[in-house]
CSV table of C-alpha atoms and ligand atoms in Angstrom, one decimal:
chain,number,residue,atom,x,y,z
A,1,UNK,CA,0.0,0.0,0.0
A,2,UNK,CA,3.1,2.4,0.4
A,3,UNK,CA,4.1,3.0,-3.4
A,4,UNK,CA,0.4,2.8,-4.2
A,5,UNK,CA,0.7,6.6,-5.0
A,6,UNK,CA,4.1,5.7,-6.9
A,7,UNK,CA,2.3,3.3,-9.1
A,8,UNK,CA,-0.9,5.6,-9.7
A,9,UNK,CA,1.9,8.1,-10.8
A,10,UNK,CA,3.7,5.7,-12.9
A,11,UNK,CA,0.4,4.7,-14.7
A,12,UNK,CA,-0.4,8.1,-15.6
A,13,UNK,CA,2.6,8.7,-17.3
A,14,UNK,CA,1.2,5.7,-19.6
A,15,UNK,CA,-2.5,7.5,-19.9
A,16,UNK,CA,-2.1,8.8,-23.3
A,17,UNK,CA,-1.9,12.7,-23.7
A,18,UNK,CA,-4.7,14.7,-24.7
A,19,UNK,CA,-6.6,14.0,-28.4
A,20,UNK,CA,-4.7,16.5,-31.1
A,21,UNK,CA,-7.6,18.3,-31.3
A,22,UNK,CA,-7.7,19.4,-28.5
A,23,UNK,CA,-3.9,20.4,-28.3
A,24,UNK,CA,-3.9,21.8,-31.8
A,25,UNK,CA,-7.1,24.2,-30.2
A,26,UNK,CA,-5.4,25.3,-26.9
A,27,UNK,CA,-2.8,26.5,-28.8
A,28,UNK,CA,-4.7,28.1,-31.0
A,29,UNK,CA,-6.3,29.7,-28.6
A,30,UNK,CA,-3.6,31.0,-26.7
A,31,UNK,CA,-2.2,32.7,-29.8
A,32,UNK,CA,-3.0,36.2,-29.9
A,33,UNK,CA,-3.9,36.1,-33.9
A,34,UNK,CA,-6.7,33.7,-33.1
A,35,UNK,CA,-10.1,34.7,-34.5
A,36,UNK,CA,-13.8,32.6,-34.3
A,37,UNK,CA,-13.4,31.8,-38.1
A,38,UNK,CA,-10.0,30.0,-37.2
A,39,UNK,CA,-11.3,28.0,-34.5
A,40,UNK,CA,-14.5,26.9,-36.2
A,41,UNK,CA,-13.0,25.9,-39.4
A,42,UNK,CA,-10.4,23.8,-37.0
A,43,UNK,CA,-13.3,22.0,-35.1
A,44,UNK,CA,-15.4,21.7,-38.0
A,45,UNK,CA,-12.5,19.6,-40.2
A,46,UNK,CA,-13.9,16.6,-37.4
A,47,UNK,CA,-16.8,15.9,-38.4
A,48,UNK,CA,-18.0,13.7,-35.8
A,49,UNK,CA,-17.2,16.3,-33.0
A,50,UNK,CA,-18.5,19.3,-34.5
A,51,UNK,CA,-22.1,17.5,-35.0
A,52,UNK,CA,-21.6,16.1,-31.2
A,53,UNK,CA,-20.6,19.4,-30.2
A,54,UNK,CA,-23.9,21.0,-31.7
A,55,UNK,CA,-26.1,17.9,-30.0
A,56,UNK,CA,-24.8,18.7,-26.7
A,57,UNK,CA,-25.6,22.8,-27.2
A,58,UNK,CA,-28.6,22.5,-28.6
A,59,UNK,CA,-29.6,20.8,-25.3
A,60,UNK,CA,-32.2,22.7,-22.9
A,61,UNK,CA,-29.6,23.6,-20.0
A,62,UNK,CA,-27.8,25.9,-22.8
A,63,UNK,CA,-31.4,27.5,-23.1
A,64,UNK,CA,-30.1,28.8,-26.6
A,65,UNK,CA,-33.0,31.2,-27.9
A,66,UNK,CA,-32.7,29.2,-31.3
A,67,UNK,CA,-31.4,26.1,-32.8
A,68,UNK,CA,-27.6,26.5,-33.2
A,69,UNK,CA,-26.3,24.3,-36.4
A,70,UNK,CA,-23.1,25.0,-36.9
A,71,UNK,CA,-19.7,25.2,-35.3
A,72,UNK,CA,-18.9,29.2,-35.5
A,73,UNK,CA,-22.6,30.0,-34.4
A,74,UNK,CA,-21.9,28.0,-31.4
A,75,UNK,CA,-18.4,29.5,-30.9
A,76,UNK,CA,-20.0,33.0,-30.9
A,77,UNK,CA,-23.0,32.1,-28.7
A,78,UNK,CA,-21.0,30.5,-26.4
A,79,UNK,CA,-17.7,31.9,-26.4
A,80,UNK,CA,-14.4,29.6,-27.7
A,81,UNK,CA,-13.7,28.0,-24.1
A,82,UNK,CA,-17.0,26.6,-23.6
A,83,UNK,CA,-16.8,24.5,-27.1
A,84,UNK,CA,-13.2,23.3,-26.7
A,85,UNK,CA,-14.5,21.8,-22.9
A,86,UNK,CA,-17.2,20.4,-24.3
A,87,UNK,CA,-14.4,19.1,-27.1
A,88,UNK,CA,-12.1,17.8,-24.4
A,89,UNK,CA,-15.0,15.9,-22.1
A,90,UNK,CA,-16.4,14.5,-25.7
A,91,UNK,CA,-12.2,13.4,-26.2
A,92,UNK,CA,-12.2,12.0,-22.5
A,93,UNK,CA,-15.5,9.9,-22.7
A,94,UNK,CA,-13.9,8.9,-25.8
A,95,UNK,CA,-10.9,8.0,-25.0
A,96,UNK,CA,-12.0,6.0,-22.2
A,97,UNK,CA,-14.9,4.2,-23.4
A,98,UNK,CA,-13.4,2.1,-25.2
A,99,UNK,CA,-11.2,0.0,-23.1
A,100,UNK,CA,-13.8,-2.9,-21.1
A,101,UNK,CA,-14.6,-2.9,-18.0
A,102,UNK,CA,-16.1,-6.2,-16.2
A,103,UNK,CA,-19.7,-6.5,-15.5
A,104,UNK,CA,-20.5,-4.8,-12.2
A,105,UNK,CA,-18.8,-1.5,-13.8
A,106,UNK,CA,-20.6,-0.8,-17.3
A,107,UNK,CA,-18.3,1.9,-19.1
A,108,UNK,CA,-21.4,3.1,-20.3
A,109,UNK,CA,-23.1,3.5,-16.7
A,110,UNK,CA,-20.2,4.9,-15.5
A,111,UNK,CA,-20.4,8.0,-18.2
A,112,UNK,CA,-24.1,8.2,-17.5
A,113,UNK,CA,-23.1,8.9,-14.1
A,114,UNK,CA,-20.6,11.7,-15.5
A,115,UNK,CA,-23.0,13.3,-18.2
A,116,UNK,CA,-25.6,13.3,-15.6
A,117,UNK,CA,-23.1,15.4,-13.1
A,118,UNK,CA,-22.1,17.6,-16.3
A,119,UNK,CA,-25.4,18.2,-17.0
A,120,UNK,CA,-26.6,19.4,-13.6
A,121,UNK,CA,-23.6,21.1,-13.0
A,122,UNK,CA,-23.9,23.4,-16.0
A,123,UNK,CA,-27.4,24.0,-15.4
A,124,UNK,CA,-26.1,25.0,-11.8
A,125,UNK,CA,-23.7,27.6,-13.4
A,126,UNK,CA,-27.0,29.0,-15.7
A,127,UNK,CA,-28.8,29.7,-12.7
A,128,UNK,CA,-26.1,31.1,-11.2
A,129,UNK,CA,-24.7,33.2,-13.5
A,130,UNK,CA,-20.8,31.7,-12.5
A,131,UNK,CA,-18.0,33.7,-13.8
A,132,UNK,CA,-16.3,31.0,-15.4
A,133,UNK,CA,-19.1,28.2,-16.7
A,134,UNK,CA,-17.3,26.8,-19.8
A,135,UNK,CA,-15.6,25.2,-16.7
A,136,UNK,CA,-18.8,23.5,-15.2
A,137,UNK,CA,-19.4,20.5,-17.8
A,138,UNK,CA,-16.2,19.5,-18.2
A,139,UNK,CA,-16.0,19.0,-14.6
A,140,UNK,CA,-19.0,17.2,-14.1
A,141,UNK,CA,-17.6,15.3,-16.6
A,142,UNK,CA,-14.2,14.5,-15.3
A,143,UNK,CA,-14.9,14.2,-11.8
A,144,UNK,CA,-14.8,10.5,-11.6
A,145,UNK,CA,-12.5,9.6,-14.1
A,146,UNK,CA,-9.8,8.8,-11.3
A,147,UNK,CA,-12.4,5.3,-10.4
A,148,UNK,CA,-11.2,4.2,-14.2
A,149,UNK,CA,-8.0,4.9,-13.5
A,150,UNK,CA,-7.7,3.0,-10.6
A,151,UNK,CA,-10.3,0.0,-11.9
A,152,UNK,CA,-7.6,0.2,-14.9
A,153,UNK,CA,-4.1,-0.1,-13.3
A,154,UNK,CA,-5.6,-2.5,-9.8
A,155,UNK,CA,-8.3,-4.0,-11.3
A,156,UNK,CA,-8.2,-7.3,-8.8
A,157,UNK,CA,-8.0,-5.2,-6.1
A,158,UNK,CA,-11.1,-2.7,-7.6
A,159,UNK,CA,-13.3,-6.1,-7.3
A,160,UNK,CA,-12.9,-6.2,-3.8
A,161,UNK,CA,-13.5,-2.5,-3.9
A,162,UNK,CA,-16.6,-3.1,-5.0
A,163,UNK,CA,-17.5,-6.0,-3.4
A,164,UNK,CA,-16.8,-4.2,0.1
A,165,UNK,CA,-19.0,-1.5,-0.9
A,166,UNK,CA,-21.8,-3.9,-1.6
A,167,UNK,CA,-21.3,-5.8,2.4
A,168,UNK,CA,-20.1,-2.7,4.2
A,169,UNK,CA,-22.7,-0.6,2.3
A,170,UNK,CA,-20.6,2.1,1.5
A,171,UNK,CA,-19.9,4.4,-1.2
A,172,UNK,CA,-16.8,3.4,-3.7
A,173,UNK,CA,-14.9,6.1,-2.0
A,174,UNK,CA,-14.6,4.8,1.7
A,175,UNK,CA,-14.3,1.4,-0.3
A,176,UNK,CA,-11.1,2.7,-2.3
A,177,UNK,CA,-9.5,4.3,0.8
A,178,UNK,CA,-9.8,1.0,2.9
A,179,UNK,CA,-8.6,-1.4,0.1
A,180,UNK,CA,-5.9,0.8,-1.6
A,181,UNK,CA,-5.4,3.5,0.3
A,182,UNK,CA,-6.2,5.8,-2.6
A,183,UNK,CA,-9.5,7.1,-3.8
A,184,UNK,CA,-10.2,8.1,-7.0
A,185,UNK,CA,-10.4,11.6,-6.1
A,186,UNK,CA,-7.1,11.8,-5.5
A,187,UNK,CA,-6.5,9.4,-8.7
A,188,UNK,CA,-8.0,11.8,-10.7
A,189,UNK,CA,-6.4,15.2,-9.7
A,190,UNK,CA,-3.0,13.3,-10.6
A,191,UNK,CA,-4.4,12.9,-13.8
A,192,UNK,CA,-5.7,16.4,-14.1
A,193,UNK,CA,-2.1,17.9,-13.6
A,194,UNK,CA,-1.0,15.7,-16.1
A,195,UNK,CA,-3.5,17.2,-18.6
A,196,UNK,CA,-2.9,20.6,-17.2
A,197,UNK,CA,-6.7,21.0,-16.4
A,198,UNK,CA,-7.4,24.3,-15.1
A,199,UNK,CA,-7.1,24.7,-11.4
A,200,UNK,CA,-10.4,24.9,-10.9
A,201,UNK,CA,-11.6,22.0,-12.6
A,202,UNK,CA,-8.7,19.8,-10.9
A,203,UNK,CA,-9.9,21.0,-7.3
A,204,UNK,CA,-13.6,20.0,-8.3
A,205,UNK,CA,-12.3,16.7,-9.0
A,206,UNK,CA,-9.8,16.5,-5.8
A,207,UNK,CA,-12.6,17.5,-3.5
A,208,UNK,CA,-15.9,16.3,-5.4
A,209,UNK,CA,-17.0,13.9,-2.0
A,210,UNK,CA,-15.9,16.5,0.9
A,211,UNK,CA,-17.8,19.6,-1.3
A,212,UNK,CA,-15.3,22.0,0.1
A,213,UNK,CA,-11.7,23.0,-1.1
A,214,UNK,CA,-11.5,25.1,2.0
A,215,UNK,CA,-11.7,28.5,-0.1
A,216,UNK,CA,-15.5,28.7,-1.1
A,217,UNK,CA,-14.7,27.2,-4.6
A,218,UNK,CA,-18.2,27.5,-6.2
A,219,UNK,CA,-17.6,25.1,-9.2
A,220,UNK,CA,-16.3,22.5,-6.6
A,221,UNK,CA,-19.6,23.1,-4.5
A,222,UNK,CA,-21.6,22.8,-7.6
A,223,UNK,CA,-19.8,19.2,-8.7
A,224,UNK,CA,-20.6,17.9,-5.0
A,225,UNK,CA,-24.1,18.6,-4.7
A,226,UNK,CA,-24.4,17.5,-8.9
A,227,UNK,CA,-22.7,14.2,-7.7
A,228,UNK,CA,-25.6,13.4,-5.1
A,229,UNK,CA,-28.7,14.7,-7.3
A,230,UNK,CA,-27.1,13.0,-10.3
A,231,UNK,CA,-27.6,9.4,-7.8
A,232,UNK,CA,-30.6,10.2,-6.5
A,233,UNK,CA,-32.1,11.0,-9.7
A,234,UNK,CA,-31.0,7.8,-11.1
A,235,UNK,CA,-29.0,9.7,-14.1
A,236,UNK,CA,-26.6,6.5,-14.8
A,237,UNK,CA,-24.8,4.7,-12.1
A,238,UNK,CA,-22.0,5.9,-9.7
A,239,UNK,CA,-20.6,2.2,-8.7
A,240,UNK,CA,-22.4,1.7,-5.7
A,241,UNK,CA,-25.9,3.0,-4.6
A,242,UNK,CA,-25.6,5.3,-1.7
A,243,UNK,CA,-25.9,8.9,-1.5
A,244,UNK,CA,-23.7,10.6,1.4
A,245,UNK,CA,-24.5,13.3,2.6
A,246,UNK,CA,-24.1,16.8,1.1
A,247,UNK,CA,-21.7,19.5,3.0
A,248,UNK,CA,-23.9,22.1,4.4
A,249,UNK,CA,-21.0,24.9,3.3
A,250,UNK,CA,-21.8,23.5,-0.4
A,251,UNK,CA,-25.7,24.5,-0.1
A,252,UNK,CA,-24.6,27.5,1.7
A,253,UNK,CA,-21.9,28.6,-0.9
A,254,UNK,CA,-24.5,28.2,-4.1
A,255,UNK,CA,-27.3,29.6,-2.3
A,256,UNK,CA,-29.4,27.6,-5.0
A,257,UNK,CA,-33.0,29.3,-5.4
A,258,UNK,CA,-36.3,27.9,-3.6
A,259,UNK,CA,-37.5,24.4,-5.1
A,260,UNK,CA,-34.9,24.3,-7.5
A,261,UNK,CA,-34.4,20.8,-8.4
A,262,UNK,CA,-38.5,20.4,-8.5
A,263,UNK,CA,-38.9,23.6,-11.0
A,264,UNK,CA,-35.6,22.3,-13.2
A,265,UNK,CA,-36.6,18.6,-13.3
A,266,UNK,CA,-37.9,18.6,-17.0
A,267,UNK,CA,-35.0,20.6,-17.8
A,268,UNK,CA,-32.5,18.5,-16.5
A,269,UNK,CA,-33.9,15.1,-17.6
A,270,UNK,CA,-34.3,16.4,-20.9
A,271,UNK,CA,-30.7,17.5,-21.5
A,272,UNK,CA,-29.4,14.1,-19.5
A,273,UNK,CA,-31.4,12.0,-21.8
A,274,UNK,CA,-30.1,14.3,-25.5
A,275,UNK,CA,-26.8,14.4,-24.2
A,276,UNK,CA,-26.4,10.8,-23.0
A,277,UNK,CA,-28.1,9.5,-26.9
A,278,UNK,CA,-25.8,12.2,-28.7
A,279,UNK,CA,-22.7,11.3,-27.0
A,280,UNK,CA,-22.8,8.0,-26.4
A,281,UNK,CA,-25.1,6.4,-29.3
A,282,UNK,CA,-27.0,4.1,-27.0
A,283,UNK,CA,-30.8,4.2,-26.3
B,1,UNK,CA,-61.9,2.5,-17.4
B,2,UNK,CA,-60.6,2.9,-21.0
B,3,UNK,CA,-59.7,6.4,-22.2
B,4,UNK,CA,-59.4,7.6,-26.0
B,5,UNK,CA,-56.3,9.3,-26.2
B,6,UNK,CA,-54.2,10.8,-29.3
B,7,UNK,CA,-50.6,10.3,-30.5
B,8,UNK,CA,-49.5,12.9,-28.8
B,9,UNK,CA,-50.2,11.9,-25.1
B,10,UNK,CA,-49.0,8.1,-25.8
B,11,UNK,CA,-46.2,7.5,-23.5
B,12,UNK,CA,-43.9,4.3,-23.6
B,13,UNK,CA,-45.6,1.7,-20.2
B,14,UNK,CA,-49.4,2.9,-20.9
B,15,UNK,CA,-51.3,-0.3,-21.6
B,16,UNK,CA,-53.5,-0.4,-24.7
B,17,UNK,CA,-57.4,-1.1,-24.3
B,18,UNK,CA,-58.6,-1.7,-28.0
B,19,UNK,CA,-56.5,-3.4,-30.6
B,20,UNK,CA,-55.1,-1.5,-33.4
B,21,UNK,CA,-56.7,-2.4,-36.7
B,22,UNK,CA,-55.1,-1.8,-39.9
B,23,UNK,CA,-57.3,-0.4,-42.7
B,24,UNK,CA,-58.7,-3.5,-44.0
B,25,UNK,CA,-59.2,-4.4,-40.8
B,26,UNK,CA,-56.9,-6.9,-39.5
B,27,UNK,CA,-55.0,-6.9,-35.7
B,28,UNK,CA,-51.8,-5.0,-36.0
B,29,UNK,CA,-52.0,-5.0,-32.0
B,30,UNK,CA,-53.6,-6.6,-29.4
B,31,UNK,CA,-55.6,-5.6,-26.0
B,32,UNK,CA,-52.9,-5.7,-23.4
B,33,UNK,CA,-50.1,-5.2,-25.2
B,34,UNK,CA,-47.7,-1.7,-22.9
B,35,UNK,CA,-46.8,0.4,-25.1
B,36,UNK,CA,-43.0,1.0,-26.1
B,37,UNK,CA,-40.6,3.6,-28.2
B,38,UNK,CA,-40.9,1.4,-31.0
B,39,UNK,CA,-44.7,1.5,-31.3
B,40,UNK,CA,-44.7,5.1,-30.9
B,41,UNK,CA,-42.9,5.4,-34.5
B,42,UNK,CA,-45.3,2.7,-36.0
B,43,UNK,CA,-48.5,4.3,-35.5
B,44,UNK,CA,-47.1,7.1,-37.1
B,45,UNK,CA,-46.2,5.0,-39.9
B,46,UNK,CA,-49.6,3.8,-39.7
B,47,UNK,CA,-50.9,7.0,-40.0
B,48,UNK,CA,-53.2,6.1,-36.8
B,49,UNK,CA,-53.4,9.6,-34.8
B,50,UNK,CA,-55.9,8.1,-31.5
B,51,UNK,CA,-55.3,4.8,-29.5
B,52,UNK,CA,-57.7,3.3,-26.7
B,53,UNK,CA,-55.5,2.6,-23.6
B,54,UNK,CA,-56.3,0.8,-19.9
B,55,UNK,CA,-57.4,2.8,-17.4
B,56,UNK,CA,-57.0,7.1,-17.7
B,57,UNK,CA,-53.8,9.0,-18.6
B,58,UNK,CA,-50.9,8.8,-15.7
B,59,UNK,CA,-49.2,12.2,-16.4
B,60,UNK,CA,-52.6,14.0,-16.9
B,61,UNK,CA,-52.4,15.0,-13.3
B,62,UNK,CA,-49.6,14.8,-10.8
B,63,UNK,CA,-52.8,14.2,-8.2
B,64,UNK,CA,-53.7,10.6,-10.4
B,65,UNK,CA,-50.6,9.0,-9.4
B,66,UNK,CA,-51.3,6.6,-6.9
B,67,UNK,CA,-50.2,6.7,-3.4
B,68,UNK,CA,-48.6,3.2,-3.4
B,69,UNK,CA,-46.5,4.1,-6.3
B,70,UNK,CA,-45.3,7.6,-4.6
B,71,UNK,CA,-44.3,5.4,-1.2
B,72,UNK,CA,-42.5,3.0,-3.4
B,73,UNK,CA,-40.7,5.3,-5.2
B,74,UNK,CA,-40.0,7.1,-1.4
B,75,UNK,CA,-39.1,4.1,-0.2
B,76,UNK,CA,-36.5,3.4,-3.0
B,77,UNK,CA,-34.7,6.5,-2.6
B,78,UNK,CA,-34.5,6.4,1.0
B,79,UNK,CA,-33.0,3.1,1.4
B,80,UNK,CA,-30.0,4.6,-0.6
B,81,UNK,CA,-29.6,7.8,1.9
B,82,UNK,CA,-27.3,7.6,4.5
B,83,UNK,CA,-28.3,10.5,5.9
B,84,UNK,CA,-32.0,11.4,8.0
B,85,UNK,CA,-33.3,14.9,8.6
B,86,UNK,CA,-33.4,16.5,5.1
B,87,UNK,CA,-33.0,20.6,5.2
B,88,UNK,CA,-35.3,22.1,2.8
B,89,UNK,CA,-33.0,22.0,0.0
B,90,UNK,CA,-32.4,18.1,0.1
B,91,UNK,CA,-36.4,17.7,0.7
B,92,UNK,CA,-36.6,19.5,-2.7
B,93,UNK,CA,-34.2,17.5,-4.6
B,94,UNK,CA,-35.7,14.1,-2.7
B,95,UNK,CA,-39.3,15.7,-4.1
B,96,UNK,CA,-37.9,15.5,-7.7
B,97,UNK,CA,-36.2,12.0,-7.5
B,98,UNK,CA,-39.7,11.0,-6.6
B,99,UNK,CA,-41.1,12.6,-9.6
B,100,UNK,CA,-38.2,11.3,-11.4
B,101,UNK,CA,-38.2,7.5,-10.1
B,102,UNK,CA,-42.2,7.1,-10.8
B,103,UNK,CA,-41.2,8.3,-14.4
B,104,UNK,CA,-39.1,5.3,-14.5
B,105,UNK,CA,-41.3,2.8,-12.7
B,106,UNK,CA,-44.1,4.0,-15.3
B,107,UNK,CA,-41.5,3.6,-18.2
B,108,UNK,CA,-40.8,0.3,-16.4
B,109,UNK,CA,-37.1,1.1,-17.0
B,110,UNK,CA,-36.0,-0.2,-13.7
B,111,UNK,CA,-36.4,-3.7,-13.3
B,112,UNK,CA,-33.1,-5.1,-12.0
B,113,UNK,CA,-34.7,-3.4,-8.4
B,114,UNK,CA,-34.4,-6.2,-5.5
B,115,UNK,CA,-37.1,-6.1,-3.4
C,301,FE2,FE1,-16.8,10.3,-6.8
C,302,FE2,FE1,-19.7,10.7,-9.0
């Protein structure tokens, strides 16, 4: 258990680096001759992500005033960030998806699960009008990726993970700490700082279960309390079936509005059930 | 009590009261049969724009939907909390997980549910 860390590191270095697109974008991005056209014509040469791109904003929790269909509409509704998140988490799921998995952890449960966050979490940064939303999908998104890493690199050890969760009743989490001595919120921020997320994003991920980074980190609030309404609505499936309960700071921070999640219900089952057919082709 | 009702308002899990007949007249479905996503595109392919179901229309009115079903669908999502005295927030969100999990028992999406 002592160079479990040491292995989780060594692992990552094997995770493949970012899809070019993605790559090819940020830089683009961070250029200073970088205009809409250049970045639309860029995402629409993939074909398959620009049309995935437009499913995913066309989806109520964007509440676009009309039906965006292409790429540089998007890119000036939304703004270039949001589009080359929704590029990266559509890269991630990707990437991912399509190494197996046994049984009792359905790769495509498991991104259910993560769309469903995504989804609520975005919606979350709507209502809330958050300074930095393009941020908010992508992290719903991400926030469990480190329980694939982990499944990936210990994946005897992850069935007794999951079997103790099932006798001890447990979530995953408290499962992964007492079997490995890592959890896969820790998993994941090493992988985050390997993809040079931004910071926010990465502490979202690193402190998705406690709801709190300690400085009233709003997106990491929002990911928390998306985690728990994500299980209790039955968008996908986490691993294991209990919900913990959420950090009164995390209500406290996001000051959500009365009846929120009974006014935003159609909303947010809507856009889970669009974005879960448009992104992962399954019914 | 069977209700007429058109395409519109046919949802996947509502159980149908009067067989379909084509136009010459022969069964395309039976009495009985629930209603899936796949049907939903065949009567428009059929060109058939009202249905006779079982019983009256589920989502017509939050008030119809039996009081068994809400416990059940209570009963299922508190079994997974591990936490008791909801603040008004969590009430809210448990409210629309109940909403949410009778949508599912009425879609009859969730069968793999022990007990
Ligand atoms: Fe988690
Ligand atoms: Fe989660």
């Amino acid at each position: 258990m002592i160079n479990i860390e040491k292995r989780i590191y060594d692992a990552i270095e094997e995770v493949p680096t970012l899809p070019t697109i993605y790559s090819v974008l940020s830089d683009t991005l961070i250029s200073p001759n970088a205009n809409a056209a250049d970045i639309a014509h860029l995402i629409s040469t993939d074909q398959s992500a620009s049309f995935k791109v437009l499913k995913v904003v066309n989806s109520p929790i964007y509440h676009l005033s009309s039906r965006i269909e292409s790429i540089s509409l998007a890119v000036l509704h939304l703004g270039f960030n949001e589009i080359r998140n929704i590029i990266l988490a559509l890269s991630v799921i990707n990437l991912f998806s399509k190494k197996k998995l046994i049984a009792a952890f359905r790769p495509v449960d498991f991104w259910k699960h993560s769309i469903g966050v995504g989804v609520i979490t975005r919606y979350i940064g709507n209502t809330l009008q958050v300074a930095r939303p393009e941020n908010y999908f992508l992290s719903g998104i991400m926030h469990d990726i480190g329980k694939l890493v982990l499944f990936e690199n210990f994946g005897d050890q992850y069935e007794k993970v999951l079997q103790y969760s099932e006798e001890r009743k447990c979530q995953l989490i408290d499962a992964e700490k007492e079997i490995l001595g890592i959890d896969h919120s820790a998993a994941g921020a090493i992988l985050a700082e390997k993809w040079k997320l931004p910071d926010s994003v990465l502490k979202a991920m690193k402190y998705h279960h406690e709801g709190s980074s300690g400085d009233k980190d709003m997106l990491t609030a929002a990911v928390h309390i998306s985690d728990i309404a994500a299980r209790m609505l039955e968008f996908g499936f986490a691993g294991d079936d209990y919900v913990q309960k959420p950090n009164p700071e995390a209500w406290e921070l996001l000051k959500l509005p009365p009846h929120f999640f009974t006014k935003s219900i159609g909303v947010l089952t809507a856009s889970f059930d669009e974005t879960v057919n448009s992104i992962l082709n399954c019914d | 009590m069977p209700t007429i009702i058109h395409l519109e308002e046919i949802v996947p899990g509502m159980v149908l009261g009067e067989p379909i007949l084509n136009r010459y007249g022969q069964t395309l479905l039976t009495p009985g049969v629930v209603i899936e996503e796949k049907h939903l595109l065949m009567f428009k392919t059929w060109g058939i724009k009202h249905i006779t179901i079982e019983g009256s229309t589920p989502r017509a009115d939050a008030g119809e939907v039996s009081e068994d079903l809400k416990n059940l669908a209570r009963k299922h999502i508190q079994k997974r909390l591990l936490w008791q005295d909801l603040n008004p927030m969590e009430e809210d969100l448990f409210n629309a997980s109940v909403e949410r999990v009778i949508d599912i028992y009425s879609s009859s999406d969730l069968e793999n549910d022990d007990d």
